[in-house]
Amino acid sequence: MIDLHCHTLHSDGTDTPEALALLGDEARLTALCLTDHDTLGGIPAFLAMQPRVKTRLLAGTELSCRFLGRSLHVLGLLVDPADARFQARLEELRGRREDRNRRMILRLAELGCPITHEEVQAQAGTPLLSRVHFAKALAARGFVRRAPEAFERLIGDDCPGFVPREELSPAEAARWIREAGGVPVVAHPGRFAGGGFRWDEAMRDLQAEGLEGLEGYYGEYRAAEQKYFVALGQRLSMVVTGGSDYHGTHKPGLRLGSGRGGLKVPDDLLEKLETQQRLGTYR
Ligand code: AMP
Ligand code: MN
Ligand code: MN
Ligand code: MN
């Protein structure tokens, strides 16, 4: 089994890259791709673990895009971590994230929940601050009882304390990832829109914009969703990938490799992904 989607404390997970590599080995994964949001910051330490583990360690990232007025996540799998232009582009995204964070702190103060940048930073292991760190800081100050309540009342996508950041277009994200030698993949499409949504049409549009794969196997899919998205990928000749979206203790009960228990991402998906990476067209 493999896992092509997971996070460390370089974004909104709680494990170090070293611990994640060891966890992949313990889970007897054939391959593990680290995909922190907007950064390759954990990749050097992660790849440096290769001599100590049997699991193949791979580089990736996860970017946020604007699609149909909502946030769509795109994985950049197998990107070249040494690509200077891609690094600069990610740095720009992190700058936009910091702008958003500063404005969110001002907004939260207006809503009667004054927290400081330092208090949010204290909840994070690296300088990349995500809403999960805001949630923990709000709980630490007693503005909410527990972190999930912060997402329900204050900083969830439709809540008054949420400030959107300027996001990429799917075409831009796909181009950046391709130019860094990686394969652009629509992350967890089932989380963007579920039953009733006309995915055939939307996914064809995304494919036309340069998205080459979709995440058919996912840590939080129900069996029917997995079946639907694997079939959709095959129908559209897109490369199908899969991963747990492991975040350490920020997603309780979700395990690397096996997700909520039943996740099994087949090894041969990686061979197809690598063929896609080389040839650019899927067959
Ligand atoms: P950010 O990239 O800073 O906007 O934060 C997004 C992250 O917050 C996601 O990757 C999730 O880890 C987390 N998140 C977003 N919405 C929720 C929610 N409703 N409940 C729990 N965590 C969430
Ligand atoms: Mn996340
Ligand atoms: Mn995501
Ligand atoms: Mn993720």
Tab-separated table of C-alpha atoms and ligand atoms in Angstrom:
chain	number	residue	atom	x	y	z
A	1	MET	CA	0.000	0.000	0.000
A	2	ILE	CA	1.032	3.614	-0.539
A	3	ASP	CA	-0.010	7.032	0.837
A	4	LEU	CA	0.368	10.096	-1.390
A	5	HIS	CA	-1.170	12.790	0.849
A	6	CYS	CA	-0.094	13.757	4.372
A	7	HIS	CA	1.089	16.693	6.485
A	8	THR	CA	3.754	17.512	9.076
A	9	LEU	CA	4.230	20.461	11.412
A	10	HIS	CA	5.694	22.337	8.456
A	11	SER	CA	2.025	23.066	7.683
A	12	ASP	CA	-0.978	21.965	9.740
A	13	GLY	CA	0.081	18.493	10.874
A	14	THR	CA	1.688	17.652	14.210
A	15	ASP	CA	4.503	15.202	13.351
A	16	THR	CA	8.032	16.070	12.344
A	17	PRO	CA	9.062	14.917	8.856
A	18	GLU	CA	11.413	12.401	10.488
A	19	ALA	CA	8.603	10.918	12.610
A	20	LEU	CA	6.355	10.749	9.555
A	21	ALA	CA	8.943	8.746	7.595
A	22	LEU	CA	9.273	6.291	10.485
A	23	LEU	CA	5.489	6.028	10.767
A	24	GLY	CA	5.269	5.168	7.060
A	25	ASP	CA	7.835	2.444	7.557
A	26	GLU	CA	5.984	1.069	10.602
A	27	ALA	CA	2.787	0.984	8.549
A	28	ARG	CA	4.795	-0.986	5.930
A	29	LEU	CA	3.918	1.464	3.198
A	30	THR	CA	5.701	0.938	-0.123
A	31	ALA	CA	5.754	4.697	-0.752
A	32	LEU	CA	4.851	7.879	1.085
A	33	CYS	CA	4.553	11.372	-0.426
A	34	LEU	CA	4.677	14.394	1.913
A	35	THR	CA	2.274	17.142	0.781
A	36	ASP	CA	2.368	20.059	3.223
A	37	HIS	CA	0.286	23.139	2.280
A	38	ASP	CA	2.202	25.853	0.352
A	39	THR	CA	5.642	24.634	1.375
A	40	LEU	CA	8.432	22.163	0.704
A	41	GLY	CA	9.940	23.100	4.080
A	42	GLY	CA	9.688	19.572	5.488
A	43	ILE	CA	10.955	17.815	2.381
A	44	PRO	CA	14.756	17.914	2.978
A	45	ALA	CA	14.461	16.363	6.454
A	46	PHE	CA	11.908	13.868	5.132
A	47	LEU	CA	14.046	12.712	2.181
A	48	ALA	CA	17.123	12.554	4.417
A	49	MET	CA	15.366	9.690	6.250
A	50	GLN	CA	15.486	7.477	3.130
A	51	PRO	CA	18.534	5.422	4.205
A	52	ARG	CA	16.745	4.536	7.464
A	53	VAL	CA	13.421	3.319	6.033
A	54	LYS	CA	12.213	0.814	3.417
A	55	THR	CA	9.291	3.035	2.389
A	56	ARG	CA	10.061	5.127	-0.717
A	57	LEU	CA	9.916	8.781	0.324
A	58	LEU	CA	8.547	11.241	-2.243
A	59	ALA	CA	8.194	15.026	-2.476
A	60	GLY	CA	4.926	16.902	-2.951
A	61	THR	CA	2.819	19.859	-1.824
A	62	GLU	CA	-0.840	20.928	-1.616
A	63	LEU	CA	-2.052	24.264	-3.042
A	64	SER	CA	-5.400	26.051	-2.642
A	65	CYS	CA	-7.202	27.273	-5.767
A	66	ARG	CA	-10.353	29.199	-6.543
A	67	PHE	CA	-12.841	27.177	-8.614
A	68	LEU	CA	-16.545	27.955	-9.065
A	69	GLY	CA	-16.324	30.472	-6.244
A	70	ARG	CA	-15.013	27.972	-3.715
A	71	SER	CA	-11.709	26.608	-2.504
A	72	LEU	CA	-10.377	23.599	-4.416
A	73	HIS	CA	-7.203	21.861	-3.296
A	74	VAL	CA	-4.601	20.680	-5.800
A	75	LEU	CA	-1.774	18.277	-5.000
A	76	GLY	CA	1.588	18.705	-6.688
A	77	LEU	CA	2.934	15.158	-6.543
A	78	LEU	CA	6.565	14.270	-7.339
A	79	VAL	CA	7.671	17.890	-7.720
A	80	ASP	CA	11.394	18.633	-7.799
A	81	PRO	CA	12.228	20.063	-4.357
A	82	ALA	CA	15.313	21.809	-5.784
A	83	ASP	CA	13.351	23.864	-8.345
A	84	ALA	CA	14.177	27.481	-7.445
A	85	ARG	CA	11.315	29.036	-9.419
A	86	PHE	CA	8.784	26.775	-7.718
A	87	GLN	CA	10.290	27.629	-4.317
A	88	ALA	CA	9.879	31.345	-5.096
A	89	ARG	CA	6.279	30.783	-6.170
A	90	LEU	CA	5.513	28.944	-2.925
A	91	GLU	CA	7.107	31.782	-0.989
A	92	GLU	CA	4.698	34.186	-2.669
A	93	LEU	CA	1.783	31.976	-1.592
A	94	ARG	CA	3.056	31.987	1.970
A	95	GLY	CA	3.204	35.793	1.807
A	96	ARG	CA	-0.472	35.878	0.792
A	97	ARG	CA	-1.230	33.501	3.675
A	98	GLU	CA	0.543	35.845	6.129
A	99	ASP	CA	-1.481	38.815	4.816
A	100	ARG	CA	-4.651	36.814	5.323
A	101	ASN	CA	-3.541	35.830	8.827
A	102	ARG	CA	-2.881	39.444	9.819
A	103	ARG	CA	-6.319	40.479	8.564
A	104	MET	CA	-7.929	37.545	10.365
A	105	ILE	CA	-6.370	38.658	13.655
A	106	LEU	CA	-7.878	42.148	13.145
A	107	ARG	CA	-11.272	40.651	12.259
A	108	LEU	CA	-11.275	38.367	15.302
A	109	ALA	CA	-10.514	41.354	17.541
A	110	GLU	CA	-13.545	43.158	16.061
A	111	LEU	CA	-15.598	40.081	16.914
A	112	GLY	CA	-14.506	40.285	20.554
A	113	CYS	CA	-11.811	37.602	20.332
A	114	PRO	CA	-8.505	39.472	20.512
A	115	ILE	CA	-5.627	37.031	19.979
A	116	THR	CA	-2.109	37.993	19.014
A	117	HIS	CA	0.126	36.722	16.247
A	118	GLU	CA	2.452	35.399	18.959
A	119	GLU	CA	-0.359	33.380	20.524
A	120	VAL	CA	-1.128	31.772	17.152
A	121	GLN	CA	2.579	31.190	16.487
A	122	ALA	CA	2.893	29.483	19.884
A	123	GLN	CA	0.505	26.773	18.618
A	124	ALA	CA	2.625	26.018	15.528
A	125	GLY	CA	5.888	24.151	15.027
A	126	THR	CA	7.086	26.264	12.097
A	127	PRO	CA	6.380	29.815	10.808
A	128	LEU	CA	3.578	28.603	8.508
A	129	LEU	CA	0.373	29.507	10.346
A	130	SER	CA	-2.853	27.798	9.398
A	131	ARG	CA	-6.388	28.093	10.700
A	132	VAL	CA	-5.796	24.990	12.847
A	133	HIS	CA	-3.318	27.091	14.834
A	134	PHE	CA	-5.855	29.924	15.089
A	135	ALA	CA	-8.383	27.403	16.422
A	136	LYS	CA	-5.979	26.198	19.097
A	137	ALA	CA	-5.040	29.753	20.094
A	138	LEU	CA	-8.729	30.699	20.402
A	139	ALA	CA	-9.300	27.660	22.624
A	140	ALA	CA	-6.195	28.408	24.715
A	141	ARG	CA	-7.575	31.894	25.437
A	142	GLY	CA	-11.018	30.494	26.300
A	143	PHE	CA	-12.855	32.208	23.408
A	144	VAL	CA	-14.084	28.722	22.455
A	145	ARG	CA	-14.210	25.620	24.630
A	146	ARG	CA	-12.404	23.381	22.150
A	147	ALA	CA	-10.645	23.947	18.827
A	148	PRO	CA	-13.388	22.394	16.604
A	149	GLU	CA	-15.844	24.939	18.002
A	150	ALA	CA	-13.666	27.710	16.538
A	151	PHE	CA	-14.343	26.304	13.054
A	152	GLU	CA	-18.081	26.055	13.785
A	153	ARG	CA	-18.511	29.586	15.136
A	154	LEU	CA	-15.588	31.778	14.096
A	155	ILE	CA	-13.123	30.712	11.413
A	156	GLY	CA	-14.846	28.046	9.300
A	157	ASP	CA	-15.261	28.977	5.600
A	158	ASP	CA	-18.716	30.522	6.130
A	159	CYS	CA	-18.039	32.100	9.535
A	160	PRO	CA	-17.681	35.825	10.355
A	161	GLY	CA	-14.042	35.583	11.454
A	162	PHE	CA	-12.848	33.895	8.272
A	163	VAL	CA	-10.873	35.985	5.801
A	164	PRO	CA	-10.240	34.365	2.409
A	165	ARG	CA	-6.829	34.645	0.834
A	166	GLU	CA	-6.078	35.330	-2.759
A	167	GLU	CA	-6.002	31.889	-4.341
A	168	LEU	CA	-4.530	30.559	-7.569
A	169	SER	CA	-6.587	29.535	-10.559
A	170	PRO	CA	-6.511	25.775	-11.205
A	171	ALA	CA	-4.704	26.478	-14.510
A	172	GLU	CA	-1.995	28.453	-12.722
A	173	ALA	CA	-1.514	25.798	-10.047
A	174	ALA	CA	-1.332	23.076	-12.700
A	175	ARG	CA	1.249	25.024	-14.689
A	176	TRP	CA	3.413	25.747	-11.640
A	177	ILE	CA	3.395	22.078	-10.642
A	178	ARG	CA	4.124	20.854	-14.190
A	179	GLU	CA	6.957	23.353	-14.530
A	180	ALA	CA	8.416	21.951	-11.306
A	181	GLY	CA	8.367	18.453	-12.795
A	182	GLY	CA	5.343	17.259	-10.805
A	183	VAL	CA	1.880	15.974	-11.600
A	184	PRO	CA	-1.103	18.245	-10.745
A	185	VAL	CA	-3.892	16.276	-9.073
A	186	VAL	CA	-7.340	17.387	-7.831
A	187	ALA	CA	-7.261	16.649	-4.084
A	188	HIS	CA	-10.289	15.038	-2.379
A	189	PRO	CA	-12.899	16.142	-4.984
A	190	GLY	CA	-15.583	14.651	-2.739
A	191	ARG	CA	-14.820	17.301	-0.132
A	192	PHE	CA	-15.246	20.111	-2.671
A	193	ALA	CA	-18.704	18.888	-3.647
A	194	GLY	CA	-20.559	15.699	-2.918
A	195	GLY	CA	-23.724	14.008	-4.096
A	196	GLY	CA	-25.699	15.748	-6.797
A	197	PHE	CA	-22.796	17.842	-8.089
A	198	ARG	CA	-22.120	17.440	-11.828
A	199	TRP	CA	-18.586	16.189	-11.454
A	200	ASP	CA	-18.220	14.869	-15.003
A	201	GLU	CA	-18.507	18.348	-16.442
A	202	ALA	CA	-16.483	20.117	-13.738
A	203	MET	CA	-13.694	17.553	-13.862
A	204	ARG	CA	-13.505	17.838	-17.668
A	205	ASP	CA	-13.113	21.605	-17.225
A	206	LEU	CA	-10.326	21.057	-14.695
A	207	GLN	CA	-8.680	18.577	-17.046
A	208	ALA	CA	-8.805	21.195	-19.800
A	209	GLU	CA	-7.056	23.608	-17.403
A	210	GLY	CA	-4.189	21.156	-16.938
A	211	LEU	CA	-5.187	18.978	-13.990
A	212	GLU	CA	-3.936	15.502	-14.844
A	213	GLY	CA	-5.132	13.406	-11.932
A	214	LEU	CA	-7.714	13.115	-9.206
A	215	GLU	CA	-7.628	11.664	-5.717
A	216	GLY	CA	-9.852	8.592	-6.009
A	217	TYR	CA	-8.788	7.047	-2.715
A	218	TYR	CA	-8.994	9.279	0.358
A	219	GLY	CA	-8.805	8.826	4.128
A	220	GLU	CA	-12.263	10.236	4.708
A	221	TYR	CA	-14.216	8.860	1.738
A	222	ARG	CA	-17.081	6.479	2.169
A	223	ALA	CA	-16.896	3.326	0.033
A	224	ALA	CA	-19.393	4.742	-2.470
A	225	GLU	CA	-17.371	7.943	-2.921
A	226	GLN	CA	-14.174	6.014	-3.576
A	227	LYS	CA	-15.950	3.879	-6.164
A	228	TYR	CA	-17.434	6.960	-7.830
A	229	PHE	CA	-14.198	8.958	-8.064
A	230	VAL	CA	-12.008	6.007	-9.128
A	231	ALA	CA	-14.509	5.328	-11.933
A	232	LEU	CA	-14.631	9.044	-12.854
A	233	GLY	CA	-10.839	9.147	-13.167
A	234	GLN	CA	-10.844	6.074	-15.382
A	235	ARG	CA	-13.674	7.447	-17.518
A	236	LEU	CA	-11.786	10.694	-18.146
A	237	SER	CA	-8.376	8.986	-18.531
A	238	MET	CA	-6.999	10.930	-15.582
A	239	VAL	CA	-4.389	9.391	-13.321
A	240	VAL	CA	-6.010	8.202	-10.079
A	241	THR	CA	-4.078	8.764	-6.843
A	242	GLY	CA	-4.800	8.230	-3.173
A	243	GLY	CA	-3.795	9.193	0.315
A	244	SER	CA	-4.949	9.513	3.898
A	245	ASP	CA	-4.543	13.307	4.402
A	246	TYR	CA	-2.964	12.404	7.744
A	247	HIS	CA	-2.524	15.493	10.017
A	248	GLY	CA	-1.312	13.823	13.241
A	249	THR	CA	-3.387	14.788	16.284
A	250	HIS	CA	-5.143	17.555	14.316
A	251	LYS	CA	-7.284	14.814	12.734
A	252	PRO	CA	-7.952	12.385	15.588
A	253	GLY	CA	-8.553	8.788	14.549
A	254	LEU	CA	-7.139	9.268	11.045
A	255	ARG	CA	-4.069	7.104	10.493
A	256	LEU	CA	-1.264	7.284	7.994
A	257	GLY	CA	-1.853	4.722	5.233
A	258	SER	CA	-5.110	3.265	6.521
A	259	GLY	CA	-7.120	6.460	7.159
A	260	ARG	CA	-10.213	5.722	9.252
A	261	GLY	CA	-9.390	2.023	8.979
A	262	GLY	CA	-10.429	0.862	5.544
A	263	LEU	CA	-8.159	2.868	3.244
A	264	LYS	CA	-5.971	0.811	0.902
A	265	VAL	CA	-4.216	2.718	-1.863
A	266	PRO	CA	-2.827	0.179	-4.371
A	267	ASP	CA	0.901	0.251	-5.223
A	268	ASP	CA	0.355	0.263	-8.976
A	269	LEU	CA	-1.112	3.781	-8.823
A	270	LEU	CA	2.396	5.087	-8.204
A	271	GLU	CA	3.721	3.393	-11.351
A	272	LYS	CA	0.956	5.047	-13.350
A	273	LEU	CA	1.678	8.387	-11.679
A	274	GLU	CA	5.359	8.111	-12.597
A	275	THR	CA	4.458	7.247	-16.186
A	276	GLN	CA	2.242	10.326	-16.216
A	277	GLN	CA	5.092	12.405	-14.798
A	278	ARG	CA	7.408	11.287	-17.619
A	279	LEU	CA	5.037	11.358	-20.554
A	280	GLY	CA	2.602	14.100	-19.594
A	281	THR	CA	-0.292	12.189	-21.122
A	282	TYR	CA	-2.119	9.395	-19.415
A	283	ARG	CA	-2.942	6.126	-21.149
B	1	AMP	P1	-5.848	27.574	6.047
B	1	AMP	O1	-5.020	26.907	4.982
B	1	AMP	O2	-5.056	28.360	7.012
B	1	AMP	O3	-7.034	28.332	5.488
B	1	AMP	O4	-6.477	26.411	6.928
B	1	AMP	C1	-7.115	25.341	6.320
B	1	AMP	C2	-6.965	24.139	7.198
B	1	AMP	O5	-7.855	24.274	8.316
B	1	AMP	C3	-7.402	22.880	6.488
B	1	AMP	O6	-6.316	22.286	5.810
B	1	AMP	C4	-7.874	22.015	7.618
B	1	AMP	O7	-6.757	21.376	8.220
B	1	AMP	C5	-8.435	23.010	8.613
B	1	AMP	N1	-9.891	23.174	8.510
B	1	AMP	C6	-10.577	23.910	7.616
B	1	AMP	N2	-11.918	23.870	7.862
B	1	AMP	C7	-12.057	23.078	8.947
B	1	AMP	C8	-13.182	22.627	9.717
B	1	AMP	N3	-14.428	23.004	9.413
B	1	AMP	N4	-12.943	21.839	10.775
B	1	AMP	C9	-11.695	21.466	11.099
B	1	AMP	N5	-10.591	21.846	10.415
B	1	AMP	C10	-10.771	22.629	9.357
B	2	MN	MN	-4.665	20.683	6.166
B	3	MN	MN	-6.892	19.536	1.350
B	4	MN	MN	-4.190	17.820	2.821
